[in-house]
Structures are given as structure tokens and as C-alpha cells.
Coordinates of C-alpha atoms in Angstrom, one line a residue:
X1 CA -8.6 -0.4 -49.9
X2 CA -12.1 -0.6 -48.4
X3 CA -12.8 -0.6 -44.7
X4 CA -12.9 -4.2 -43.3
X5 CA -13.8 -3.3 -39.8
X6 CA -17.5 -4.1 -40.3
X7 CA -17.1 -7.1 -42.6
X8 CA -17.7 -10.7 -41.7
X9 CA -15.0 -13.3 -42.1
X10 CA -16.5 -14.6 -45.3
X11 CA -16.9 -11.1 -46.8
X12 CA -13.3 -10.4 -45.9
X13 CA -12.0 -13.6 -47.7
X14 CA -14.1 -12.7 -50.8
X15 CA -12.5 -9.2 -50.8
X16 CA -9.0 -10.7 -50.4
X17 CA -9.7 -12.9 -53.4
X18 CA -10.5 -9.8 -55.4
X19 CA -7.3 -8.1 -54.2
X20 CA -5.2 -11.0 -55.3
X21 CA -6.8 -11.1 -58.8
X22 CA -6.1 -7.3 -59.0
X23 CA -2.5 -7.8 -58.1
X24 CA -2.6 -6.0 -54.8
X25 CA -0.7 -8.6 -52.8
X26 CA 0.5 -6.3 -50.0
X27 CA -3.1 -5.2 -49.3
X28 CA -4.3 -8.8 -49.5
X29 CA -1.6 -9.9 -47.0
X30 CA -2.6 -7.2 -44.5
X31 CA -6.3 -7.9 -44.9
X32 CA -5.7 -11.7 -44.4
X33 CA -3.8 -11.1 -41.2
X34 CA -6.6 -8.8 -39.9
X35 CA -9.3 -11.4 -40.9
X36 CA -7.5 -14.2 -39.1
X37 CA -6.8 -12.3 -35.9
X38 CA -10.0 -10.2 -35.6
X39 CA -12.8 -11.6 -37.7
X40 CA -12.3 -15.4 -37.6
X41 CA -14.0 -17.3 -34.9
X42 CA -12.6 -20.4 -33.1
X43 CA -14.8 -22.6 -35.3
X44 CA -13.4 -21.0 -38.5
X45 CA -9.8 -21.4 -37.3
X46 CA -10.5 -25.1 -36.4
X47 CA -12.0 -25.8 -39.8
X48 CA -9.1 -24.1 -41.6
X49 CA -6.6 -26.2 -39.6
X50 CA -8.5 -29.4 -40.5
X51 CA -8.5 -28.5 -44.2
X52 CA -4.8 -27.7 -44.2
X53 CA -4.0 -30.9 -42.4
X54 CA -6.0 -32.9 -45.0
X55 CA -4.0 -31.4 -47.9
X56 CA -0.7 -31.9 -45.9
X57 CA -1.1 -35.5 -44.9
X58 CA -2.6 -36.9 -48.2
X59 CA -1.9 -36.3 -51.9
X60 CA -4.2 -33.8 -53.6
X61 CA -6.4 -36.5 -55.3
X62 CA -7.1 -38.3 -52.1
X63 CA -7.6 -35.1 -50.1
X64 CA -10.0 -33.7 -52.7
X65 CA -12.1 -37.0 -52.6
X66 CA -12.1 -36.9 -48.8
X67 CA -13.4 -33.3 -48.7
X68 CA -15.9 -34.0 -51.5
X69 CA -17.3 -36.8 -49.3
X70 CA -17.5 -34.5 -46.4
X71 CA -19.3 -31.9 -48.5
X72 CA -22.0 -34.5 -49.4
X73 CA -22.6 -35.3 -45.7
X74 CA -22.7 -31.7 -44.5
X75 CA -25.5 -29.2 -43.8
X76 CA -26.0 -26.2 -46.1
X77 CA -24.0 -23.9 -43.8
X78 CA -20.9 -26.1 -43.9
X79 CA -21.3 -26.7 -47.7
X80 CA -21.2 -22.9 -48.2
X81 CA -18.1 -22.7 -46.0
X82 CA -16.3 -25.5 -47.9
X83 CA -17.2 -23.9 -51.3
X84 CA -15.7 -20.7 -50.1
X85 CA -12.4 -21.9 -48.5
X86 CA -11.5 -25.2 -50.2
X87 CA -9.1 -24.7 -53.2
X88 CA -9.9 -26.1 -56.6
X89 CA -6.2 -26.7 -57.4
X90 CA -3.4 -28.5 -55.7
X91 CA -2.0 -26.2 -53.0
X92 CA 1.3 -28.1 -52.9
X93 CA 1.1 -28.8 -49.1
X94 CA 1.8 -32.6 -49.5
X95 CA 5.5 -33.0 -49.1
X96 CA 6.3 -36.6 -48.1
X97 CA 9.7 -36.9 -46.3
X98 CA 10.2 -40.5 -47.5
X99 CA 12.5 -41.2 -50.3
X100 CA 12.3 -43.9 -52.9
X101 CA 12.9 -47.5 -51.4
X102 CA 16.5 -48.6 -51.7
X103 CA 16.8 -52.2 -52.6
X104 CA 19.4 -54.3 -50.9
X105 CA 22.0 -55.2 -53.6
X106 CA 24.8 -56.6 -51.5
X107 CA 23.0 -60.0 -51.1
X108 CA 20.9 -61.5 -54.0
X109 CA 17.3 -62.0 -53.1
X110 CA 17.4 -65.7 -54.1
X111 CA 20.2 -66.3 -51.6
X112 CA 18.2 -64.9 -48.6
X113 CA 16.1 -67.2 -46.4
X114 CA 12.4 -67.6 -46.9
X115 CA 11.4 -65.4 -44.0
X116 CA 13.7 -62.6 -45.3
X117 CA 12.2 -62.8 -48.8
X118 CA 8.8 -62.6 -47.3
X119 CA 9.7 -59.5 -45.3
X120 CA 11.3 -57.8 -48.4
X121 CA 8.2 -58.6 -50.5
X122 CA 5.7 -57.2 -48.0
X123 CA 7.7 -54.3 -46.6
X124 CA 7.2 -51.2 -48.7
X125 CA 8.8 -48.7 -46.3
X126 CA 11.9 -47.1 -47.7
X127 CA 15.3 -47.8 -46.0
X128 CA 16.5 -44.3 -44.9
X129 CA 20.1 -43.7 -44.2
X130 CA 20.3 -41.4 -41.2
X131 CA 23.6 -40.4 -39.4
X132 CA 23.1 -40.3 -35.6
X133 CA 23.8 -37.0 -33.9
X134 CA 27.0 -36.4 -31.9
X135 CA 25.0 -36.6 -28.6
X136 CA 23.5 -40.0 -29.6
X137 CA 27.0 -41.3 -30.6
X138 CA 28.5 -40.2 -27.3
X139 CA 25.6 -41.7 -25.2
X140 CA 26.2 -45.0 -27.1
X141 CA 29.9 -45.0 -26.3
X142 CA 29.2 -44.4 -22.6
X143 CA 26.5 -47.1 -22.6
X144 CA 29.0 -49.7 -24.0
X145 CA 31.3 -49.0 -21.1
X146 CA 28.7 -50.0 -18.5
X147 CA 29.5 -53.2 -16.6
X148 CA 26.2 -54.9 -17.5
X149 CA 26.9 -54.2 -21.2
X150 CA 30.4 -55.6 -21.0
X151 CA 29.2 -58.7 -19.2
X152 CA 26.5 -59.3 -21.9
X153 CA 29.2 -59.0 -24.6
X154 CA 31.5 -61.4 -22.8
X155 CA 28.7 -63.9 -22.3
X156 CA 28.1 -64.2 -26.1
X157 CA 29.6 -67.1 -27.8
X158 CA 31.1 -66.7 -31.2
X159 CA 30.3 -69.5 -33.7
X160 CA 32.8 -72.3 -34.2
X161 CA 33.3 -71.5 -37.9
X162 CA 33.2 -68.0 -39.3
X163 CA 33.4 -66.7 -42.9
X164 CA 36.8 -65.6 -44.1
X165 CA 35.7 -62.0 -44.4
X166 CA 34.7 -61.9 -40.7
X167 CA 38.0 -63.5 -39.7
X168 CA 40.1 -61.1 -41.7
X169 CA 38.1 -58.1 -40.3
X170 CA 38.6 -59.2 -36.7
X171 CA 42.3 -59.7 -37.3
X172 CA 43.0 -56.4 -39.2
X173 CA 40.2 -53.8 -38.8
X174 CA 38.3 -54.6 -35.6
X175 CA 37.7 -51.5 -33.5
X176 CA 39.7 -49.4 -36.1
X177 CA 36.9 -48.3 -38.4
X178 CA 36.3 -45.1 -36.4
X179 CA 39.9 -43.8 -36.6
X180 CA 39.9 -40.0 -37.4
X181 CA 41.0 -39.0 -40.9
X182 CA 44.7 -38.2 -41.2
X183 CA 46.0 -34.7 -41.7
X184 CA 47.2 -33.6 -45.1
X185 CA 50.9 -34.1 -45.4
X186 CA 53.3 -32.1 -47.5
X187 CA 53.4 -34.9 -50.1
X188 CA 49.6 -34.8 -50.4
X189 CA 49.6 -31.1 -51.3
X190 CA 52.6 -31.6 -53.7
X191 CA 50.8 -34.5 -55.4
X192 CA 47.6 -32.4 -55.7
X193 CA 49.6 -29.6 -57.4
X194 CA 51.2 -32.0 -59.8
X195 CA 47.8 -33.4 -60.9
X196 CA 46.4 -29.8 -61.3
X197 CA 49.4 -29.0 -63.5
X198 CA 48.8 -32.1 -65.6
X199 CA 45.2 -31.0 -66.1
X200 CA 46.3 -27.6 -67.4
X201 CA 49.0 -29.2 -69.7
X202 CA 46.4 -31.6 -71.2
X203 CA 44.1 -28.7 -72.1
X204 CA 47.0 -26.7 -73.6
X205 CA 48.2 -29.6 -75.7
X206 CA 44.6 -30.3 -76.9
X207 CA 44.2 -26.6 -77.9
X208 CA 41.3 -26.1 -75.5
X209 CA 40.4 -22.6 -74.4
X210 CA 40.9 -22.2 -70.6
X211 CA 38.9 -19.5 -68.9
X212 CA 40.3 -17.5 -65.9
X213 CA 37.8 -19.1 -63.5
X214 CA 38.8 -22.7 -64.6
X215 CA 39.4 -24.7 -61.4
X216 CA 42.0 -27.3 -62.1
X217 CA 42.5 -27.9 -58.4
X218 CA 38.8 -29.2 -58.1
X219 CA 39.5 -31.7 -60.9
X220 CA 42.7 -32.8 -59.2
X221 CA 40.8 -33.3 -55.9
X222 CA 38.2 -35.4 -57.8
X223 CA 40.9 -37.6 -59.5
X224 CA 43.0 -38.2 -56.4
X225 CA 40.2 -38.3 -53.8
X226 CA 42.2 -35.9 -51.6
X227 CA 39.7 -33.3 -50.4
X228 CA 42.4 -30.9 -49.2
X229 CA 43.7 -27.5 -50.0
X230 CA 46.9 -27.2 -52.0
X231 CA 48.0 -24.3 -49.7
X232 CA 49.2 -25.2 -46.3
X233 CA 48.8 -21.7 -45.0
X234 CA 45.7 -20.9 -42.8
X235 CA 42.7 -20.0 -44.8
X236 CA 41.2 -16.6 -44.6
X237 CA 37.8 -16.2 -43.0
X238 CA 34.8 -15.1 -45.1
X239 CA 34.3 -11.8 -43.4
X240 CA 37.9 -10.9 -42.7
X241 CA 40.6 -12.3 -40.4
X242 CA 38.7 -11.6 -37.1
X243 CA 41.9 -11.0 -35.2
X244 CA 41.6 -9.4 -31.8
X245 CA 44.7 -7.2 -31.9
X246 CA 44.3 -6.0 -28.3
X247 CA 44.2 -9.6 -27.1
X248 CA 47.0 -10.7 -29.4
X249 CA 49.5 -8.2 -28.1
X250 CA 49.1 -9.6 -24.5
X251 CA 51.3 -12.5 -23.8
X252 CA 49.4 -15.7 -22.9
X253 CA 48.8 -16.5 -19.3
X254 CA 51.0 -19.3 -17.9
X255 CA 50.5 -21.6 -15.0
X256 CA 48.1 -21.2 -12.1
X257 CA 46.9 -17.7 -11.1
X258 CA 46.9 -16.4 -7.5
X259 CA 43.8 -17.3 -5.5
X260 CA 43.7 -13.8 -4.0
X261 CA 44.7 -11.2 -6.6
X262 CA 44.3 -13.5 -9.7
X263 CA 47.7 -12.4 -11.0
X264 CA 50.1 -14.7 -12.9
X265 CA 52.4 -16.6 -10.5
X266 CA 56.0 -17.5 -11.1
X267 CA 57.2 -21.1 -11.0
X268 CA 59.0 -20.4 -7.7
X269 CA 55.6 -19.4 -6.1
X270 CA 54.3 -22.9 -6.6
X271 CA 57.4 -24.9 -5.5
X272 CA 58.1 -23.9 -1.9
X273 CA 60.4 -25.7 0.5
X274 CA 61.0 -25.3 4.2
X275 CA 64.3 -24.9 6.0
X276 CA 64.9 -28.7 5.8
X277 CA 64.4 -28.8 2.1
X278 CA 61.1 -30.6 2.3
X279 CA 58.5 -29.4 -0.2
X280 CA 55.4 -27.6 1.2
X281 CA 52.0 -27.8 -0.3
X282 CA 51.0 -25.0 -2.6
X283 CA 49.2 -22.1 -0.8
X284 CA 47.9 -20.7 -4.2
X285 CA 49.4 -17.2 -3.5
X286 CA 51.9 -15.1 -5.5
X287 CA 55.0 -13.8 -3.7
X288 CA 53.4 -10.3 -3.2
X289 CA 50.3 -11.7 -1.6
X290 CA 52.3 -14.1 0.5
X291 CA 54.5 -11.2 1.8
X292 CA 51.4 -9.3 2.8
X293 CA 50.1 -12.3 4.8
X294 CA 47.0 -12.7 2.7
X295 CA 44.8 -15.8 3.0
X296 CA 45.6 -18.7 0.8
X297 CA 45.0 -22.5 0.6
X298 CA 45.4 -24.3 4.0
X299 CA 48.4 -26.5 4.2
X300 CA 47.9 -30.2 3.3
X301 CA 49.1 -33.0 5.5
X302 CA 52.5 -34.7 4.9
X303 CA 52.5 -37.1 2.0
X304 CA 50.3 -35.0 -0.3
X305 CA 50.3 -35.7 -4.1
X306 CA 49.8 -33.6 -7.2
X307 CA 46.1 -34.7 -7.3
X308 CA 45.7 -33.4 -3.7
X309 CA 47.1 -30.0 -4.6
X310 CA 44.9 -29.7 -7.7
X311 CA 41.8 -30.7 -5.7
X312 CA 42.6 -28.2 -2.9
X313 CA 43.2 -25.4 -5.4
X314 CA 40.0 -26.1 -7.3
X315 CA 38.0 -26.5 -4.1
X316 CA 39.4 -23.2 -2.7
X317 CA 38.2 -21.3 -5.8
X318 CA 34.8 -23.0 -5.6
X319 CA 34.4 -22.1 -1.9
X320 CA 35.5 -18.5 -2.2
X321 CA 34.4 -17.6 -5.7
X322 CA 31.5 -19.9 -6.7
X323 CA 30.3 -17.7 -9.6
X324 CA 33.7 -17.3 -11.2
X325 CA 35.1 -20.7 -10.3
X326 CA 33.9 -22.6 -13.4
X327 CA 35.4 -20.1 -15.8
X328 CA 38.7 -20.0 -13.9
X329 CA 39.0 -23.8 -13.7
X330 CA 38.1 -24.1 -17.4
X331 CA 40.9 -21.6 -18.3
X332 CA 43.3 -23.5 -16.0
X333 CA 42.4 -26.8 -17.8
X334 CA 43.1 -25.2 -21.2
X335 CA 46.7 -24.0 -20.4
X336 CA 47.8 -26.9 -18.1
X337 CA 49.8 -30.0 -18.9
X338 CA 47.9 -33.2 -19.7
X339 CA 47.9 -34.7 -16.2
X340 CA 46.8 -31.4 -14.5
X341 CA 44.2 -30.9 -17.2
X342 CA 42.8 -34.4 -16.6
X343 CA 42.6 -33.7 -12.8
X344 CA 40.7 -30.5 -13.4
X345 CA 38.3 -32.3 -15.8
X346 CA 37.7 -34.9 -13.1
X347 CA 36.9 -32.1 -10.5
X348 CA 34.5 -30.4 -12.9
X349 CA 32.8 -33.7 -13.7
X350 CA 31.8 -34.1 -10.1
X351 CA 29.7 -30.9 -10.2
X352 CA 31.8 -28.9 -7.7
X353 CA 29.9 -27.4 -4.8
X354 CA 31.1 -25.2 -1.9
X355 CA 32.3 -27.4 1.1
X356 CA 32.2 -26.9 4.8
X357 CA 35.3 -25.6 6.7
X358 CA 37.5 -28.5 7.8
X359 CA 36.1 -31.0 5.2
X360 CA 38.9 -33.2 3.9
X361 CA 39.9 -33.0 0.3
X362 CA 38.4 -35.7 -1.9
X363 CA 41.0 -37.6 -4.0
X364 CA 40.8 -37.1 -7.7
X365 CA 41.2 -39.7 -10.5
X366 CA 42.5 -37.9 -13.6
X367 CA 40.6 -38.2 -16.8
X368 CA 42.6 -40.2 -19.3
X369 CA 43.6 -38.0 -22.3
X370 CA 45.2 -38.7 -25.6
X371 CA 46.0 -36.8 -28.8
X372 CA 43.4 -37.1 -31.5
X373 CA 40.5 -35.5 -33.3
X374 CA 37.5 -34.3 -31.4
X375 CA 34.3 -36.0 -32.6
X376 CA 32.2 -32.8 -32.0
X377 CA 34.3 -29.9 -33.3
X378 CA 36.7 -32.0 -35.4
X379 CA 39.7 -30.1 -34.2
X380 CA 43.0 -31.9 -34.5
X381 CA 45.4 -32.4 -32.8
X382 CA 43.7 -32.0 -29.4
X383 CA 43.8 -33.7 -26.0
X384 CA 40.6 -35.8 -26.1
X385 CA 39.1 -38.1 -23.5
X386 CA 37.7 -41.6 -23.8
X387 CA 34.5 -40.2 -25.5
X388 CA 36.7 -38.5 -28.2
X389 CA 35.8 -35.1 -26.8
X390 CA 38.1 -32.2 -26.2
X391 CA 38.0 -30.0 -23.2
X392 CA 35.8 -27.4 -24.9
X393 CA 33.2 -29.9 -26.0
X394 CA 33.0 -31.9 -22.8
X395 CA 30.8 -29.2 -21.3
X396 CA 28.2 -29.7 -24.1
X397 CA 27.8 -33.4 -23.3
X398 CA 28.0 -33.7 -19.5
X399 CA 28.5 -37.1 -17.9
X400 CA 25.2 -38.4 -16.4
X401 CA 25.3 -38.6 -12.6

């Protein structure tokens, strides 16, 4: 390869063209990178960008005519530049994202109104089918629960007479179209195996040769419409089972941890009574830390509720361990019952901040949870909120303040 240190940008491009014709693609790639970064001026880079945009935004025939018109109106210097850099063949940069127009076939064109026919006749833009993202769907759900939106819906008047299809839909399927898909039952898998066996039997009776890689289960899934596995055991991962044996040998943590030593607490550490049999508020300590007079959660006034205890526990962790509190509370939410999990979610939704000493505990309204499929990770069955989000996915779509 010749030295390109003293070449101009045009000479370097001419030399790269010779290298490509000679089949020296690696040398041409290195020389082109050096020419763009060292030899090309700002004007050359701007011209190259304009030429590439011309071939990207228009088909080759239109782009070639546009550049040919520019060549006729240019000075000799720019003509020489265009002769050097403009390709004589289609570079293949024009890739329109639009698809072919999709005609509306559910309603005959003659049955539409005059204005609709005029729009269909003059609108040449294709009708693209795009599925909204999960974040857009969740934002729409939250917007529909706003008071102004509910008031606007209630203010609408339905027509006096409605088509039969609308009446049947309101009576049978209204607000049920977004139900999650049901889980495969034992009968579904048995039915799938029976159809697969029938497929093999049909081929055997017809004398057809069946290869070892013949997938009868795929044909059975296509016939039945059940896109499920015929095996109810958990599927193997692509790169192994990925099992953390060290973590698996440890028993799972239960209940609330101690706010001082973060050890697992017994049930008796949480439910404490005085000499009169009256229950005392939880101090967040295990028995060992309590016997050593370590600092715990201050006592709550008489008449406290479970929501008050959860709020005091969460606020104590936030005040004393602000960096570790989010992870600790998230772990507590994962291993708690549904009511406690909803209270912890409500505390995390408020954006917990350290409080001043002596500040009263703010009451919590638990997040309403139910069993279903998460609309983000599609895990089922899980405890999901009103936005169809599980506890793991709620952090990805925080509630707007």
C-alpha cells in the first residue's frame, strides 16, 4: 500500500477505487477511514452528507435527476467533485419504511358516506398497524382513571337506538377484551399429544417416510391453535440451567428482618404483649438485640393499626439506612402477604425521604392487589396492581407525582 500521508482527499479516493478493483478490501477500508478523518475538509464532509441524504430520501431515479440538475448549475470545481464522488449505480440507500396501503374490507366502499369515500380516494398514506409500547399502555390506563376523564365519559350520551352487535358486546364482552390468556391445563396438553399421535398414525397408514426431525407437535399446535408445550415440566434454559447452588441451599428468608442486625426474626419477636395482655407496637428488633437494649422503632400510640406499624418500620429503615432502604423494602414486599405488600408499595410510591425526629407517622393506604398476569413481564400468577403490573415491574413505570 502506498503512503497516503501527502495525498489530497481526491487522490486518496481515487487510490481507494483502485484498491477496491484490485480486491484489497481491508487496505481500502483503512485508507477510507484515514481519508475521512485526516484528509477530508468540513466542506467535503458536508457535501458527502448531502449526497447520502439525497439517495436516502428519494428513489435512485429521482435522486439521480436531482444531482444531474445540480451538476448543470454548478461551477467547474463542484462538477469535478460530483463526477468523482457520485455513484453511477443505485447505492441501495433508499429503504422506505412504509408498507403497501391496506384497504378497509370490513365496510364496503359504497356503504360509506360521501365524505369518507372522498378521504379514501385522496389519502394514499398506508394504514400501519402499530402496537403501543407497555409504557404507553400504562400511561393510558392511568389517564383514564383521572377525575376529568371519568367526568367526560359520564357526560357522554349514548344513542337511543344502537346496533345489535353493539348491544351484545356491551352485555357480554365490555371491559373483558384485555383479559390475560389462560394457562395451559392438563387437558390441553393431553389433547395436543393426541393430535400429534394422530398425525404420526396418518403418515404411517399412508406409507409416508417420516424423518427423525419431523415435528408432529408443531402440526398439532397449528391444527388446534394451542401454542403450548406438551410437557408440563419447566423448560431448560438455552445455556444451561443457570441454578445458583449456593443460594439454593440457603432457606428463604421469612418475615421482617431486624432493624439493627438485619437477622431473621421469629414470629414471637413481632407480636409482643405487656403484663396486662395488651399488644405492644413492633420495635423491629429480634430477641437478641432486644435483650442487649439496642435501639429500635419508637413505640406507637395506643390504637395503632397494621398500616401504622408498616409505615413506622419503613420510615425507620429510610431514616437510618437511606442507601439500603429501597432494596430492603423491595425484598420485604416480595416475601410479605398481600396486605403488607400493598402497604410497602404505597410507601415506596410516595418517594420515601428521611424524616425529622418526632415527626408523626403518615397513614398508608395499601395498593389494591389481585392475582393475574403482569402486562410487562407476562409472569403468571402474580400479585398485580390496578395497572396490571407486578411488584418487580412497578419500579420501571413509576407513578407520576
